[in-house]
Amino acid sequence: MKSESPELSQVLKALAVFARGAENDSISYEKTLGTNGLLSQKNITDLRTNNSSLNDDLALLDWFSSVVIPYRQEELRAVIIFQTALLIPLPPTTSEEHHFFHSAPYNDSDVSSFPSEILVEIFHWLSDLSSEYDDLDVKHSPNWVITHVCRTWRSIAVSTPSLWASVSIEDDLLIDDPFTDDRAKLLQKYLSRSGQNPLRVTLSSSYGIEKHIEILSPHFPRCTHLDFTVTPDALNSLFALTNEFLSLRRLSVVVEGISVRNMVIDGFGEAPCLRDVLLQGIDISHIELPFAKLKSFTGEIYQYSDYTQLFSSASKLVTVTLEVHFAASSFFELPEPLIHTKLRTLSLYTVVECLRDLRLPALEVFRIEQIHSGGDDIAEFLRESGCPLRCLYLEIPAPPWSELQPIIDACSSTLVSLSIRVDKNSASQAHNALSFNEASHHLDSSSLAPHLTELCIRNDDYSLDADFVASFHKLSFVSMVWWR
């Protein structure tokens, strides 16, 4: 953190004390001891006054050496770094760049009068704001555009490694060979400007990524985030990874298209810091991961064996989002249910039958979507888990109240947030079960979920049935939500 600027008066006073000779700081021994060698009362007073003055001067000099000198040293270092950056020659521009930037010559802009620290913050803000741009697109990527505004901006941007510590590469589908030699050189220059800062890499390509990996490979040990979106053909480059991912904390692999591979990506199995993983279009059996260290997992599950491996091996998982694609017929009976004691948030899509052999005693947030049946399985799962569920989001087509009530009842005592969908058959029943006593403005003793503070009820009968809408409002349904 930069030191605060010292006040000028304090600095001048300290310099005056520093320049004063030591002989001016002491009292004459002859005057002090007198003629007979004895201290008079005046001598004692003078000595005490002088000692007090010297202690004040000493404190001032201590402050000068600990505050003023380091502050000045910091200023000098900053000036040296900035002036050294100014000496870096501007790169030769291509004809395309010259045509695009001819109206922006290398003259100082008015904003260049801002302190360099302010400009760096502005540049970071622009870079974060435009993260959707391909960072190798010199016409739109903020970092490249900034370096072509004026010499001062370029010097500040080039000498700020953190500005180049996040790179997004997106190959153009309209070009036969999108990763040309020029783009490869741009990527190398971009990475070199990031210094040794922790690096985030996003790579999206519908072509081969061998060249990309070759350039990125020396920088993988300092990567904290890796995000790959590739085709099945490009997986060969990931299968061949042998790097050490010493700093990797988040990994995302999205495969667009049908992939049938028997190989395993084993480069991430020893990543010591990996905690967050997203997989789409690829089985977890095709990628080696440090399951015992993971805290968050999002992905698609195609085999029941992968499902059981996830919950049995990843014992520290706290958050899981799963899109299940295997059929109930692929289940095999487990000798005993899987118990995961750390998981707090679960989002489940497409299939709920997989919950039959799972127990989550610490679950607090449960979201279900894209499911058309399975209410009994959900209720049994919640009862058997005995979890302190606080939030339940049933984003599924309105089930009959006979299925919905047991689900809510299984977590009624701890539930504070609930989202359900109803139709004309279950609306009135939901109203009666979740309503307040209008006279006393309190919950009825028989109502479900007495601790609810958030309630969202969606009407699935949104067809053009005006009579139903009118009758729905006559049920004082809005009144129930109002008192909630």
Short mmCIF file of C-alpha atoms in Angstrom, two decimals:
data_model
loop_
_atom_site.label_atom_id
_atom_site.label_comp_id
_atom_site.label_asym_id
_atom_site.label_seq_id
_atom_site.Cartn_x
_atom_site.Cartn_y
_atom_site.Cartn_z
CA MET A 1 0.00 0.00 0.00
CA LYS A 2 1.41 3.39 -0.96
CA SER A 3 2.54 5.67 1.88
CA GLU A 4 0.66 8.90 2.51
CA SER A 5 2.42 12.07 1.44
CA PRO A 6 4.15 13.72 4.47
CA GLU A 7 3.35 17.35 5.28
CA LEU A 8 5.88 19.87 3.98
CA SER A 9 6.25 21.66 7.34
CA GLN A 10 7.21 18.41 9.07
CA VAL A 11 9.75 17.60 6.38
CA LEU A 12 11.37 21.05 6.61
CA LYS A 13 11.57 20.85 10.39
CA ALA A 14 13.15 17.41 10.22
CA LEU A 15 15.72 18.61 7.66
CA ALA A 16 16.61 21.53 9.89
CA VAL A 17 17.23 19.22 12.83
CA PHE A 18 19.17 16.82 10.60
CA ALA A 19 21.49 19.60 9.36
CA ARG A 20 22.13 21.13 12.77
CA GLY A 21 25.49 20.26 14.32
CA ALA A 22 25.69 18.17 17.49
CA GLU A 23 27.46 20.99 19.30
CA ASN A 24 24.28 23.04 19.02
CA ASP A 25 22.30 20.30 20.76
CA SER A 26 24.30 20.21 24.05
CA ILE A 27 24.79 22.62 26.95
CA SER A 28 28.33 23.77 27.77
CA TYR A 29 29.83 21.54 30.45
CA GLU A 30 31.36 24.60 32.12
CA LYS A 31 28.01 26.31 32.36
CA THR A 32 26.40 23.09 33.51
CA LEU A 33 28.81 22.25 36.33
CA GLY A 34 29.54 25.79 37.49
CA THR A 35 32.78 26.81 39.21
CA ASN A 36 32.60 24.42 42.14
CA GLY A 37 31.42 21.35 40.15
CA LEU A 38 27.95 21.40 41.74
CA LEU A 39 24.63 21.62 39.86
CA SER A 40 22.55 24.63 40.64
CA GLN A 41 18.77 24.65 40.37
CA LYS A 42 19.07 26.54 37.09
CA ASN A 43 21.53 23.95 35.79
CA ILE A 44 19.06 21.18 36.58
CA THR A 45 16.22 23.03 34.84
CA ASP A 46 18.38 23.65 31.75
CA LEU A 47 19.40 19.99 31.56
CA ARG A 48 15.81 18.78 31.80
CA THR A 49 14.62 21.27 29.19
CA ASN A 50 17.45 20.33 26.83
CA ASN A 51 16.82 16.59 27.26
CA SER A 52 13.13 17.08 26.47
CA SER A 53 14.03 19.06 23.35
CA LEU A 54 16.52 16.40 22.22
CA ASN A 55 13.92 13.62 22.70
CA ASP A 56 11.48 15.58 20.52
CA ASP A 57 14.17 16.01 17.85
CA LEU A 58 15.02 12.31 18.03
CA ALA A 59 11.35 11.35 17.52
CA LEU A 60 11.19 13.71 14.54
CA LEU A 61 14.30 12.14 12.99
CA ASP A 62 12.89 8.64 13.56
CA TRP A 63 9.71 9.69 11.73
CA PHE A 64 11.79 11.21 8.92
CA SER A 65 13.74 7.98 8.36
CA SER A 66 10.67 5.71 8.51
CA VAL A 67 8.17 7.81 6.51
CA VAL A 68 9.81 10.48 4.38
CA ILE A 69 12.72 8.48 3.03
CA PRO A 70 10.64 5.38 2.02
CA TYR A 71 8.02 7.66 0.47
CA ARG A 72 10.66 9.38 -1.63
CA GLN A 73 12.21 6.02 -2.57
CA GLU A 74 8.80 4.78 -3.74
CA GLU A 75 8.32 7.91 -5.83
CA LEU A 76 11.72 7.53 -7.48
CA ARG A 77 11.13 3.85 -8.29
CA ALA A 78 7.74 4.65 -9.86
CA VAL A 79 9.29 7.40 -12.00
CA ILE A 80 12.09 5.06 -13.14
CA ILE A 81 9.60 2.33 -14.13
CA PHE A 82 7.40 4.80 -15.98
CA GLN A 83 10.28 6.49 -17.85
CA THR A 84 11.78 3.11 -18.73
CA ALA A 85 8.43 2.10 -20.23
CA LEU A 86 8.43 5.32 -22.29
CA LEU A 87 11.73 4.25 -23.85
CA ILE A 88 10.18 1.05 -25.28
CA PRO A 89 9.93 1.60 -29.07
CA LEU A 90 6.51 1.41 -30.64
CA PRO A 91 5.94 -1.79 -32.67
CA PRO A 92 5.70 -1.53 -36.44
CA THR A 93 2.07 -1.54 -37.51
CA THR A 94 0.62 -3.66 -40.27
CA SER A 95 -1.14 -1.99 -43.16
CA GLU A 96 -4.49 -3.07 -41.69
CA GLU A 97 -3.66 -1.56 -38.30
CA HIS A 98 -2.38 1.63 -39.92
CA HIS A 99 -5.62 2.00 -41.87
CA PHE A 100 -7.70 1.48 -38.74
CA PHE A 101 -5.69 3.72 -36.41
CA HIS A 102 -4.63 6.45 -38.84
CA SER A 103 -7.02 8.90 -37.19
CA ALA A 104 -5.49 8.28 -33.74
CA PRO A 105 -1.84 9.45 -33.92
CA TYR A 106 0.56 8.90 -31.03
CA ASN A 107 -0.20 12.17 -29.27
CA ASP A 108 -0.97 12.51 -25.60
CA SER A 109 -4.70 12.56 -24.94
CA ASP A 110 -6.30 14.96 -22.46
CA VAL A 111 -7.07 12.08 -20.10
CA SER A 112 -3.31 11.38 -19.91
CA SER A 113 -3.07 14.13 -17.31
CA PHE A 114 -4.68 11.70 -14.83
CA PRO A 115 -2.27 9.97 -12.45
CA SER A 116 -1.06 6.63 -13.81
CA GLU A 117 -2.78 4.77 -10.94
CA ILE A 118 -6.16 6.18 -12.04
CA LEU A 119 -5.54 5.27 -15.68
CA VAL A 120 -4.63 1.69 -14.70
CA GLU A 121 -7.94 1.33 -12.82
CA ILE A 122 -9.82 2.68 -15.85
CA PHE A 123 -8.00 0.26 -18.15
CA HIS A 124 -8.85 -2.66 -15.85
CA TRP A 125 -12.49 -1.60 -15.81
CA LEU A 126 -12.61 -1.42 -19.61
CA SER A 127 -10.97 -4.82 -19.91
CA ASP A 128 -13.48 -6.44 -17.53
CA LEU A 129 -16.40 -4.68 -19.23
CA SER A 130 -15.44 -6.05 -22.66
CA SER A 131 -14.51 -9.59 -21.64
CA GLU A 132 -16.62 -11.04 -24.49
CA TYR A 133 -14.14 -9.82 -27.10
CA ASP A 134 -11.44 -12.02 -28.57
CA ASP A 135 -8.23 -10.66 -27.02
CA LEU A 136 -6.35 -11.31 -30.27
CA ASP A 137 -8.67 -8.96 -32.16
CA VAL A 138 -6.60 -5.76 -32.30
CA LYS A 139 -9.59 -3.76 -33.53
CA HIS A 140 -11.89 -4.50 -30.60
CA SER A 141 -9.90 -5.93 -27.70
CA PRO A 142 -9.57 -3.08 -25.15
CA ASN A 143 -5.94 -3.81 -24.31
CA TRP A 144 -4.75 -3.47 -27.91
CA VAL A 145 -6.93 -0.42 -28.55
CA ILE A 146 -5.58 1.29 -25.43
CA THR A 147 -1.99 0.82 -26.61
CA HIS A 148 -2.79 2.68 -29.83
CA VAL A 149 -4.39 5.77 -28.28
CA CYS A 150 -1.20 7.62 -27.37
CA ARG A 151 2.34 6.95 -26.24
CA THR A 152 1.56 7.59 -22.57
CA TRP A 153 -1.39 5.19 -22.52
CA ARG A 154 0.67 2.56 -24.31
CA SER A 155 3.55 2.93 -21.85
CA ILE A 156 1.25 2.54 -18.87
CA ALA A 157 -0.60 -0.44 -20.36
CA VAL A 158 2.57 -2.26 -21.42
CA SER A 159 4.15 -1.77 -17.98
CA THR A 160 1.06 -3.11 -16.13
CA PRO A 161 1.28 -6.95 -16.22
CA SER A 162 -2.02 -7.46 -14.40
CA LEU A 163 -3.83 -5.88 -17.36
CA TRP A 164 -2.70 -8.80 -19.54
CA ALA A 165 -3.31 -11.55 -16.97
CA SER A 166 -6.60 -12.71 -18.51
CA VAL A 167 -6.67 -13.85 -22.14
CA SER A 168 -9.71 -14.92 -24.16
CA ILE A 169 -9.16 -16.60 -27.54
CA GLU A 170 -12.10 -17.19 -29.87
CA ASP A 171 -11.46 -18.49 -33.38
CA ASP A 172 -13.65 -17.12 -36.15
CA LEU A 173 -15.90 -19.75 -37.76
CA LEU A 174 -15.89 -17.82 -41.05
CA ILE A 175 -12.14 -18.24 -41.56
CA ASP A 176 -10.61 -21.45 -42.87
CA ASP A 177 -7.43 -21.08 -40.80
CA PRO A 178 -8.33 -18.70 -37.95
CA PHE A 179 -5.17 -19.16 -35.89
CA THR A 180 -2.69 -17.62 -38.31
CA ASP A 181 0.97 -16.94 -37.63
CA ASP A 182 0.11 -13.30 -36.93
CA ARG A 183 -2.41 -14.32 -34.26
CA ALA A 184 0.13 -16.71 -32.80
CA LYS A 185 2.63 -13.85 -32.47
CA LEU A 186 -0.04 -11.66 -30.87
CA LEU A 187 -0.77 -14.38 -28.32
CA GLN A 188 2.92 -14.74 -27.47
CA LYS A 189 3.26 -10.98 -27.02
CA TYR A 190 0.08 -10.85 -24.93
CA LEU A 191 1.33 -13.60 -22.61
CA SER A 192 4.79 -12.06 -22.28
CA ARG A 193 3.26 -8.78 -21.12
CA SER A 194 1.45 -10.58 -18.30
CA GLY A 195 4.80 -11.25 -16.61
CA GLN A 196 4.52 -13.85 -13.88
CA ASN A 197 1.02 -12.82 -12.78
CA PRO A 198 -1.60 -15.53 -12.13
CA LEU A 199 -3.20 -16.21 -15.51
CA ARG A 200 -6.77 -16.87 -16.68
CA VAL A 201 -7.19 -18.51 -20.09
CA THR A 202 -10.39 -18.94 -22.10
CA LEU A 203 -10.04 -20.85 -25.37
CA SER A 204 -12.97 -21.40 -27.72
CA SER A 205 -12.29 -23.02 -31.07
CA SER A 206 -14.06 -25.20 -33.63
CA TYR A 207 -10.73 -26.18 -35.13
CA GLY A 208 -7.55 -27.86 -33.94
CA ILE A 209 -5.89 -26.26 -30.91
CA GLU A 210 -2.40 -27.76 -31.22
CA LYS A 211 -0.79 -24.36 -31.94
CA HIS A 212 -2.68 -22.73 -29.08
CA ILE A 213 -1.56 -25.40 -26.61
CA GLU A 214 2.05 -25.17 -27.78
CA ILE A 215 2.16 -21.44 -27.02
CA LEU A 216 0.14 -21.68 -23.79
CA SER A 217 2.00 -24.69 -22.42
CA PRO A 218 4.94 -22.83 -20.77
CA HIS A 219 2.41 -20.65 -18.93
CA PHE A 220 0.15 -23.45 -17.59
CA PRO A 221 1.97 -23.65 -14.20
CA ARG A 222 0.73 -20.12 -13.35
CA CYS A 223 -2.80 -20.56 -14.72
CA THR A 224 -5.52 -20.26 -12.07
CA HIS A 225 -8.51 -20.59 -14.45
CA LEU A 226 -8.72 -22.67 -17.63
CA ASP A 227 -11.84 -22.65 -19.82
CA PHE A 228 -11.87 -24.84 -22.95
CA THR A 229 -14.75 -24.96 -25.45
CA VAL A 230 -13.70 -27.31 -28.25
CA THR A 231 -14.91 -29.90 -30.76
CA PRO A 232 -14.38 -33.65 -30.29
CA ASP A 233 -11.50 -33.56 -32.81
CA ALA A 234 -9.65 -31.03 -30.66
CA LEU A 235 -9.76 -33.32 -27.64
CA ASN A 236 -6.57 -35.01 -28.84
CA SER A 237 -4.64 -31.92 -27.79
CA LEU A 238 -6.11 -32.11 -24.28
CA PHE A 239 -5.41 -35.84 -24.04
CA ALA A 240 -1.75 -35.05 -24.74
CA LEU A 241 -1.37 -32.52 -21.90
CA THR A 242 1.51 -33.40 -19.57
CA ASN A 243 1.98 -30.06 -17.83
CA GLU A 244 1.97 -29.37 -14.10
CA PHE A 245 -1.01 -27.23 -13.18
CA LEU A 246 0.36 -26.01 -9.87
CA SER A 247 -1.94 -22.97 -9.50
CA LEU A 248 -5.10 -24.18 -11.24
CA ARG A 249 -8.24 -23.50 -9.14
CA ARG A 250 -11.03 -23.70 -11.75
CA LEU A 251 -11.32 -25.93 -14.82
CA SER A 252 -14.05 -25.88 -17.48
CA VAL A 253 -14.15 -28.31 -20.42
CA VAL A 254 -17.05 -28.04 -22.86
CA VAL A 255 -17.11 -30.39 -25.86
CA GLU A 256 -19.52 -29.33 -28.61
CA GLY A 257 -20.65 -32.35 -30.59
CA ILE A 258 -20.78 -36.11 -30.12
CA SER A 259 -17.62 -37.49 -28.59
CA VAL A 260 -16.82 -41.19 -28.40
CA ARG A 261 -13.36 -41.62 -26.89
CA ASN A 262 -11.67 -44.31 -24.89
CA MET A 263 -8.73 -42.12 -23.90
CA VAL A 264 -8.40 -40.26 -20.60
CA ILE A 265 -7.21 -36.69 -20.03
CA ASP A 266 -4.83 -37.25 -17.14
CA GLY A 267 -3.06 -33.89 -17.05
CA PHE A 268 -5.29 -32.47 -14.31
CA GLY A 269 -5.21 -35.40 -11.90
CA GLU A 270 -2.42 -33.93 -9.78
CA ALA A 271 -3.55 -30.27 -9.76
CA PRO A 272 -3.07 -29.47 -6.04
CA CYS A 273 -5.27 -26.35 -5.94
CA LEU A 274 -8.16 -27.43 -8.19
CA ARG A 275 -11.48 -26.87 -6.40
CA ASP A 276 -14.08 -25.99 -9.06
CA VAL A 277 -14.83 -28.11 -12.17
CA LEU A 278 -17.35 -27.80 -15.01
CA LEU A 279 -17.69 -30.62 -17.57
CA GLN A 280 -20.11 -30.64 -20.50
CA GLY A 281 -20.13 -33.12 -23.35
CA ILE A 282 -17.50 -35.30 -21.69
CA ASP A 283 -17.80 -38.06 -19.07
CA ILE A 284 -15.95 -37.70 -15.79
CA SER A 285 -14.54 -41.15 -16.55
CA HIS A 286 -12.65 -39.55 -19.47
CA ILE A 287 -10.82 -36.99 -17.37
CA GLU A 288 -8.68 -37.57 -14.32
CA LEU A 289 -9.48 -35.15 -11.49
CA PRO A 290 -8.38 -34.73 -7.86
CA PHE A 291 -11.88 -35.65 -6.66
CA ALA A 292 -10.92 -35.64 -2.98
CA LYS A 293 -10.11 -31.89 -3.18
CA LEU A 294 -13.08 -30.61 -5.19
CA LYS A 295 -15.52 -28.17 -3.57
CA SER A 296 -17.79 -27.49 -6.55
CA PHE A 297 -18.81 -29.60 -9.55
CA THR A 298 -21.07 -28.80 -12.50
CA GLY A 299 -21.53 -31.30 -15.27
CA GLU A 300 -23.41 -33.88 -17.27
CA ILE A 301 -23.57 -37.47 -16.07
CA TYR A 302 -24.02 -40.22 -18.65
CA GLN A 303 -23.32 -43.35 -16.60
CA TYR A 304 -24.65 -44.42 -13.21
CA SER A 305 -21.13 -45.55 -12.30
CA ASP A 306 -19.86 -41.97 -12.86
CA TYR A 307 -22.64 -40.69 -10.60
CA THR A 308 -21.67 -43.03 -7.75
CA GLN A 309 -17.98 -42.25 -8.26
CA LEU A 310 -18.62 -38.52 -7.91
CA PHE A 311 -20.41 -38.75 -4.57
CA SER A 312 -18.17 -41.46 -3.13
CA SER A 313 -14.80 -39.96 -4.18
CA ALA A 314 -15.45 -36.20 -3.91
CA SER A 315 -16.07 -36.14 -0.16
CA LYS A 316 -15.48 -32.36 0.22
CA LEU A 317 -18.02 -31.20 -2.34
CA VAL A 318 -20.17 -28.32 -1.14
CA THR A 319 -22.01 -27.39 -4.36
CA VAL A 320 -23.14 -29.71 -7.17
CA THR A 321 -25.12 -29.05 -10.35
CA LEU A 322 -25.95 -32.18 -12.38
CA GLU A 323 -27.70 -32.83 -15.67
CA VAL A 324 -28.39 -36.56 -15.64
CA HIS A 325 -28.72 -38.45 -18.92
CA PHE A 326 -28.68 -42.11 -17.90
CA ALA A 327 -31.90 -44.11 -17.75
CA ALA A 328 -33.31 -45.70 -14.61
CA SER A 329 -32.72 -49.11 -16.19
CA SER A 330 -28.97 -48.53 -15.91
CA PHE A 331 -29.13 -48.34 -12.10
CA PHE A 332 -27.55 -51.15 -10.13
CA GLU A 333 -28.46 -51.86 -6.56
CA LEU A 334 -26.02 -50.57 -3.98
CA PRO A 335 -25.41 -52.55 -0.77
CA GLU A 336 -26.20 -49.36 1.17
CA PRO A 337 -27.07 -45.75 0.28
CA LEU A 338 -24.31 -43.26 -0.53
CA ILE A 339 -23.97 -40.72 2.30
CA HIS A 340 -22.30 -37.38 1.60
CA THR A 341 -21.94 -35.24 4.72
CA LYS A 342 -20.58 -31.97 3.26
CA LEU A 343 -22.86 -31.14 0.33
CA ARG A 344 -25.02 -28.05 1.00
CA THR A 345 -26.34 -27.08 -2.45
CA LEU A 346 -27.70 -29.46 -5.10
CA SER A 347 -29.24 -28.54 -8.45
CA LEU A 348 -30.64 -31.49 -10.39
CA TYR A 349 -31.92 -31.64 -13.96
CA THR A 350 -33.86 -34.22 -16.03
CA VAL A 351 -33.91 -37.27 -13.68
CA VAL A 352 -34.70 -37.70 -9.97
CA GLU A 353 -34.64 -41.50 -9.70
CA CYS A 354 -30.90 -41.23 -9.04
CA LEU A 355 -31.78 -39.81 -5.58
CA ARG A 356 -32.98 -43.18 -4.34
CA ASP A 357 -29.51 -44.32 -3.23
CA LEU A 358 -28.25 -40.92 -2.04
CA ARG A 359 -28.41 -39.32 1.41
CA LEU A 360 -27.36 -35.71 1.99
CA PRO A 361 -27.72 -34.88 5.72
CA ALA A 362 -26.17 -31.39 5.34
CA LEU A 363 -28.25 -30.25 2.34
CA GLU A 364 -29.61 -26.69 2.67
CA VAL A 365 -30.49 -25.63 -0.90
CA PHE A 366 -32.23 -27.96 -3.37
CA ARG A 367 -33.29 -27.01 -6.92
CA ILE A 368 -34.99 -29.35 -9.40
CA GLU A 369 -35.76 -28.49 -13.04
CA GLN A 370 -36.78 -30.18 -16.31
CA ILE A 371 -38.40 -33.12 -14.52
CA HIS A 372 -41.91 -34.37 -15.27
CA SER A 373 -42.34 -37.02 -12.58
CA GLY A 374 -40.74 -38.40 -9.46
CA GLY A 375 -42.43 -36.56 -6.59
CA ASP A 376 -42.41 -39.67 -4.41
CA ASP A 377 -38.65 -40.09 -4.91
CA ILE A 378 -38.04 -36.46 -3.88
CA ALA A 379 -40.11 -36.77 -0.70
CA GLU A 380 -38.41 -40.02 0.30
CA PHE A 381 -34.97 -38.55 -0.39
CA LEU A 382 -35.66 -35.56 1.90
CA ARG A 383 -37.14 -37.73 4.67
CA GLU A 384 -34.29 -40.25 4.62
CA SER A 385 -31.59 -37.56 4.45
CA GLY A 386 -32.99 -35.71 7.47
CA CYS A 387 -31.36 -32.55 6.16
CA PRO A 388 -31.90 -28.98 7.48
CA LEU A 389 -33.25 -27.83 4.11
CA ARG A 390 -33.75 -24.06 4.00
CA CYS A 391 -34.46 -23.43 0.30
CA LEU A 392 -36.54 -25.65 -2.00
CA TYR A 393 -37.08 -24.70 -5.63
CA LEU A 394 -39.36 -27.11 -7.51
CA GLU A 395 -39.18 -25.64 -11.02
CA ILE A 396 -41.14 -28.54 -12.53
CA PRO A 397 -44.58 -28.79 -14.17
CA ALA A 398 -47.26 -28.52 -11.52
CA PRO A 399 -47.48 -31.87 -9.71
CA PRO A 400 -50.71 -32.95 -8.04
CA TRP A 401 -51.03 -31.72 -4.47
CA SER A 402 -50.88 -35.32 -3.26
CA GLU A 403 -47.23 -35.38 -4.47
CA LEU A 404 -46.36 -31.80 -3.57
CA GLN A 405 -47.53 -31.88 0.05
CA PRO A 406 -45.27 -34.79 1.20
CA ILE A 407 -42.24 -33.01 -0.33
CA ILE A 408 -42.90 -29.79 1.60
CA ASP A 409 -43.88 -31.70 4.71
CA ALA A 410 -40.50 -33.53 4.72
CA CYS A 411 -38.64 -30.24 5.29
CA SER A 412 -41.42 -28.11 6.77
CA SER A 413 -39.72 -27.30 10.08
CA THR A 414 -36.59 -25.71 8.52
CA LEU A 415 -37.86 -24.31 5.22
CA VAL A 416 -37.55 -20.52 4.79
CA SER A 417 -37.66 -20.16 0.98
CA LEU A 418 -40.03 -22.07 -1.32
CA SER A 419 -40.79 -21.95 -5.05
CA ILE A 420 -43.51 -24.18 -6.54
CA ARG A 421 -45.74 -24.36 -9.59
CA VAL A 422 -49.48 -25.03 -9.37
CA ASP A 423 -52.42 -25.51 -11.72
CA LYS A 424 -56.14 -24.95 -11.27
CA ASN A 425 -56.45 -28.26 -9.43
CA SER A 426 -53.72 -27.69 -6.86
CA ALA A 427 -53.99 -23.89 -6.45
CA SER A 428 -56.72 -23.89 -3.83
CA GLN A 429 -55.08 -26.73 -1.91
CA ALA A 430 -51.79 -24.84 -1.85
CA HIS A 431 -53.69 -21.77 -0.68
CA ASN A 432 -55.27 -23.61 2.23
CA ALA A 433 -52.02 -25.27 3.29
CA LEU A 434 -49.84 -22.16 3.11
CA SER A 435 -52.28 -19.39 4.09
CA PHE A 436 -52.39 -17.19 7.17
CA ASN A 437 -55.30 -16.65 9.48
CA GLU A 438 -56.59 -13.33 8.16
CA ALA A 439 -58.19 -12.38 11.48
CA SER A 440 -55.05 -12.78 13.60
CA HIS A 441 -52.49 -12.29 10.81
CA HIS A 442 -50.75 -15.49 12.00
CA LEU A 443 -50.21 -18.88 10.44
CA ASP A 444 -52.85 -21.48 11.08
CA SER A 445 -51.55 -24.17 13.39
CA SER A 446 -52.04 -26.76 10.64
CA SER A 447 -50.24 -24.83 7.88
CA LEU A 448 -47.07 -26.15 6.27
CA ALA A 449 -43.67 -24.48 6.53
CA PRO A 450 -44.38 -22.01 9.37
CA HIS A 451 -40.94 -20.34 9.04
CA LEU A 452 -41.25 -19.32 5.39
CA THR A 453 -39.97 -15.82 4.60
CA GLU A 454 -39.84 -16.14 0.79
CA LEU A 455 -42.59 -17.72 -1.30
CA CYS A 456 -42.85 -17.92 -5.09
CA ILE A 457 -45.86 -19.63 -6.66
CA ARG A 458 -46.14 -19.88 -10.43
CA ASN A 459 -49.38 -20.61 -12.25
CA ASP A 460 -48.85 -23.22 -14.96
CA ASP A 461 -52.34 -22.62 -16.40
CA TYR A 462 -51.39 -19.47 -18.27
CA SER A 463 -53.52 -20.29 -21.33
CA LEU A 464 -56.23 -17.95 -22.61
CA ASP A 465 -58.78 -19.05 -20.02
CA ALA A 466 -60.26 -15.82 -18.72
CA ASP A 467 -62.87 -17.54 -16.55
CA PHE A 468 -60.19 -19.51 -14.74
CA VAL A 469 -58.10 -16.39 -14.09
CA ALA A 470 -61.11 -14.65 -12.57
CA SER A 471 -62.01 -17.59 -10.35
CA PHE A 472 -58.38 -17.92 -9.32
CA HIS A 473 -58.38 -14.40 -7.91
CA LYS A 474 -61.63 -15.02 -6.09
CA LEU A 475 -59.82 -17.67 -4.04
CA SER A 476 -58.02 -14.82 -2.25
CA PHE A 477 -54.76 -16.37 -3.41
CA VAL A 478 -53.19 -12.92 -3.70
CA SER A 479 -54.22 -12.23 -0.12
CA MET A 480 -52.35 -15.30 1.07
CA VAL A 481 -49.17 -14.19 -0.72
CA TRP A 482 -49.63 -10.66 0.62
CA TRP A 483 -49.66 -11.76 4.23
CA ARG A 484 -46.66 -13.97 3.61
#
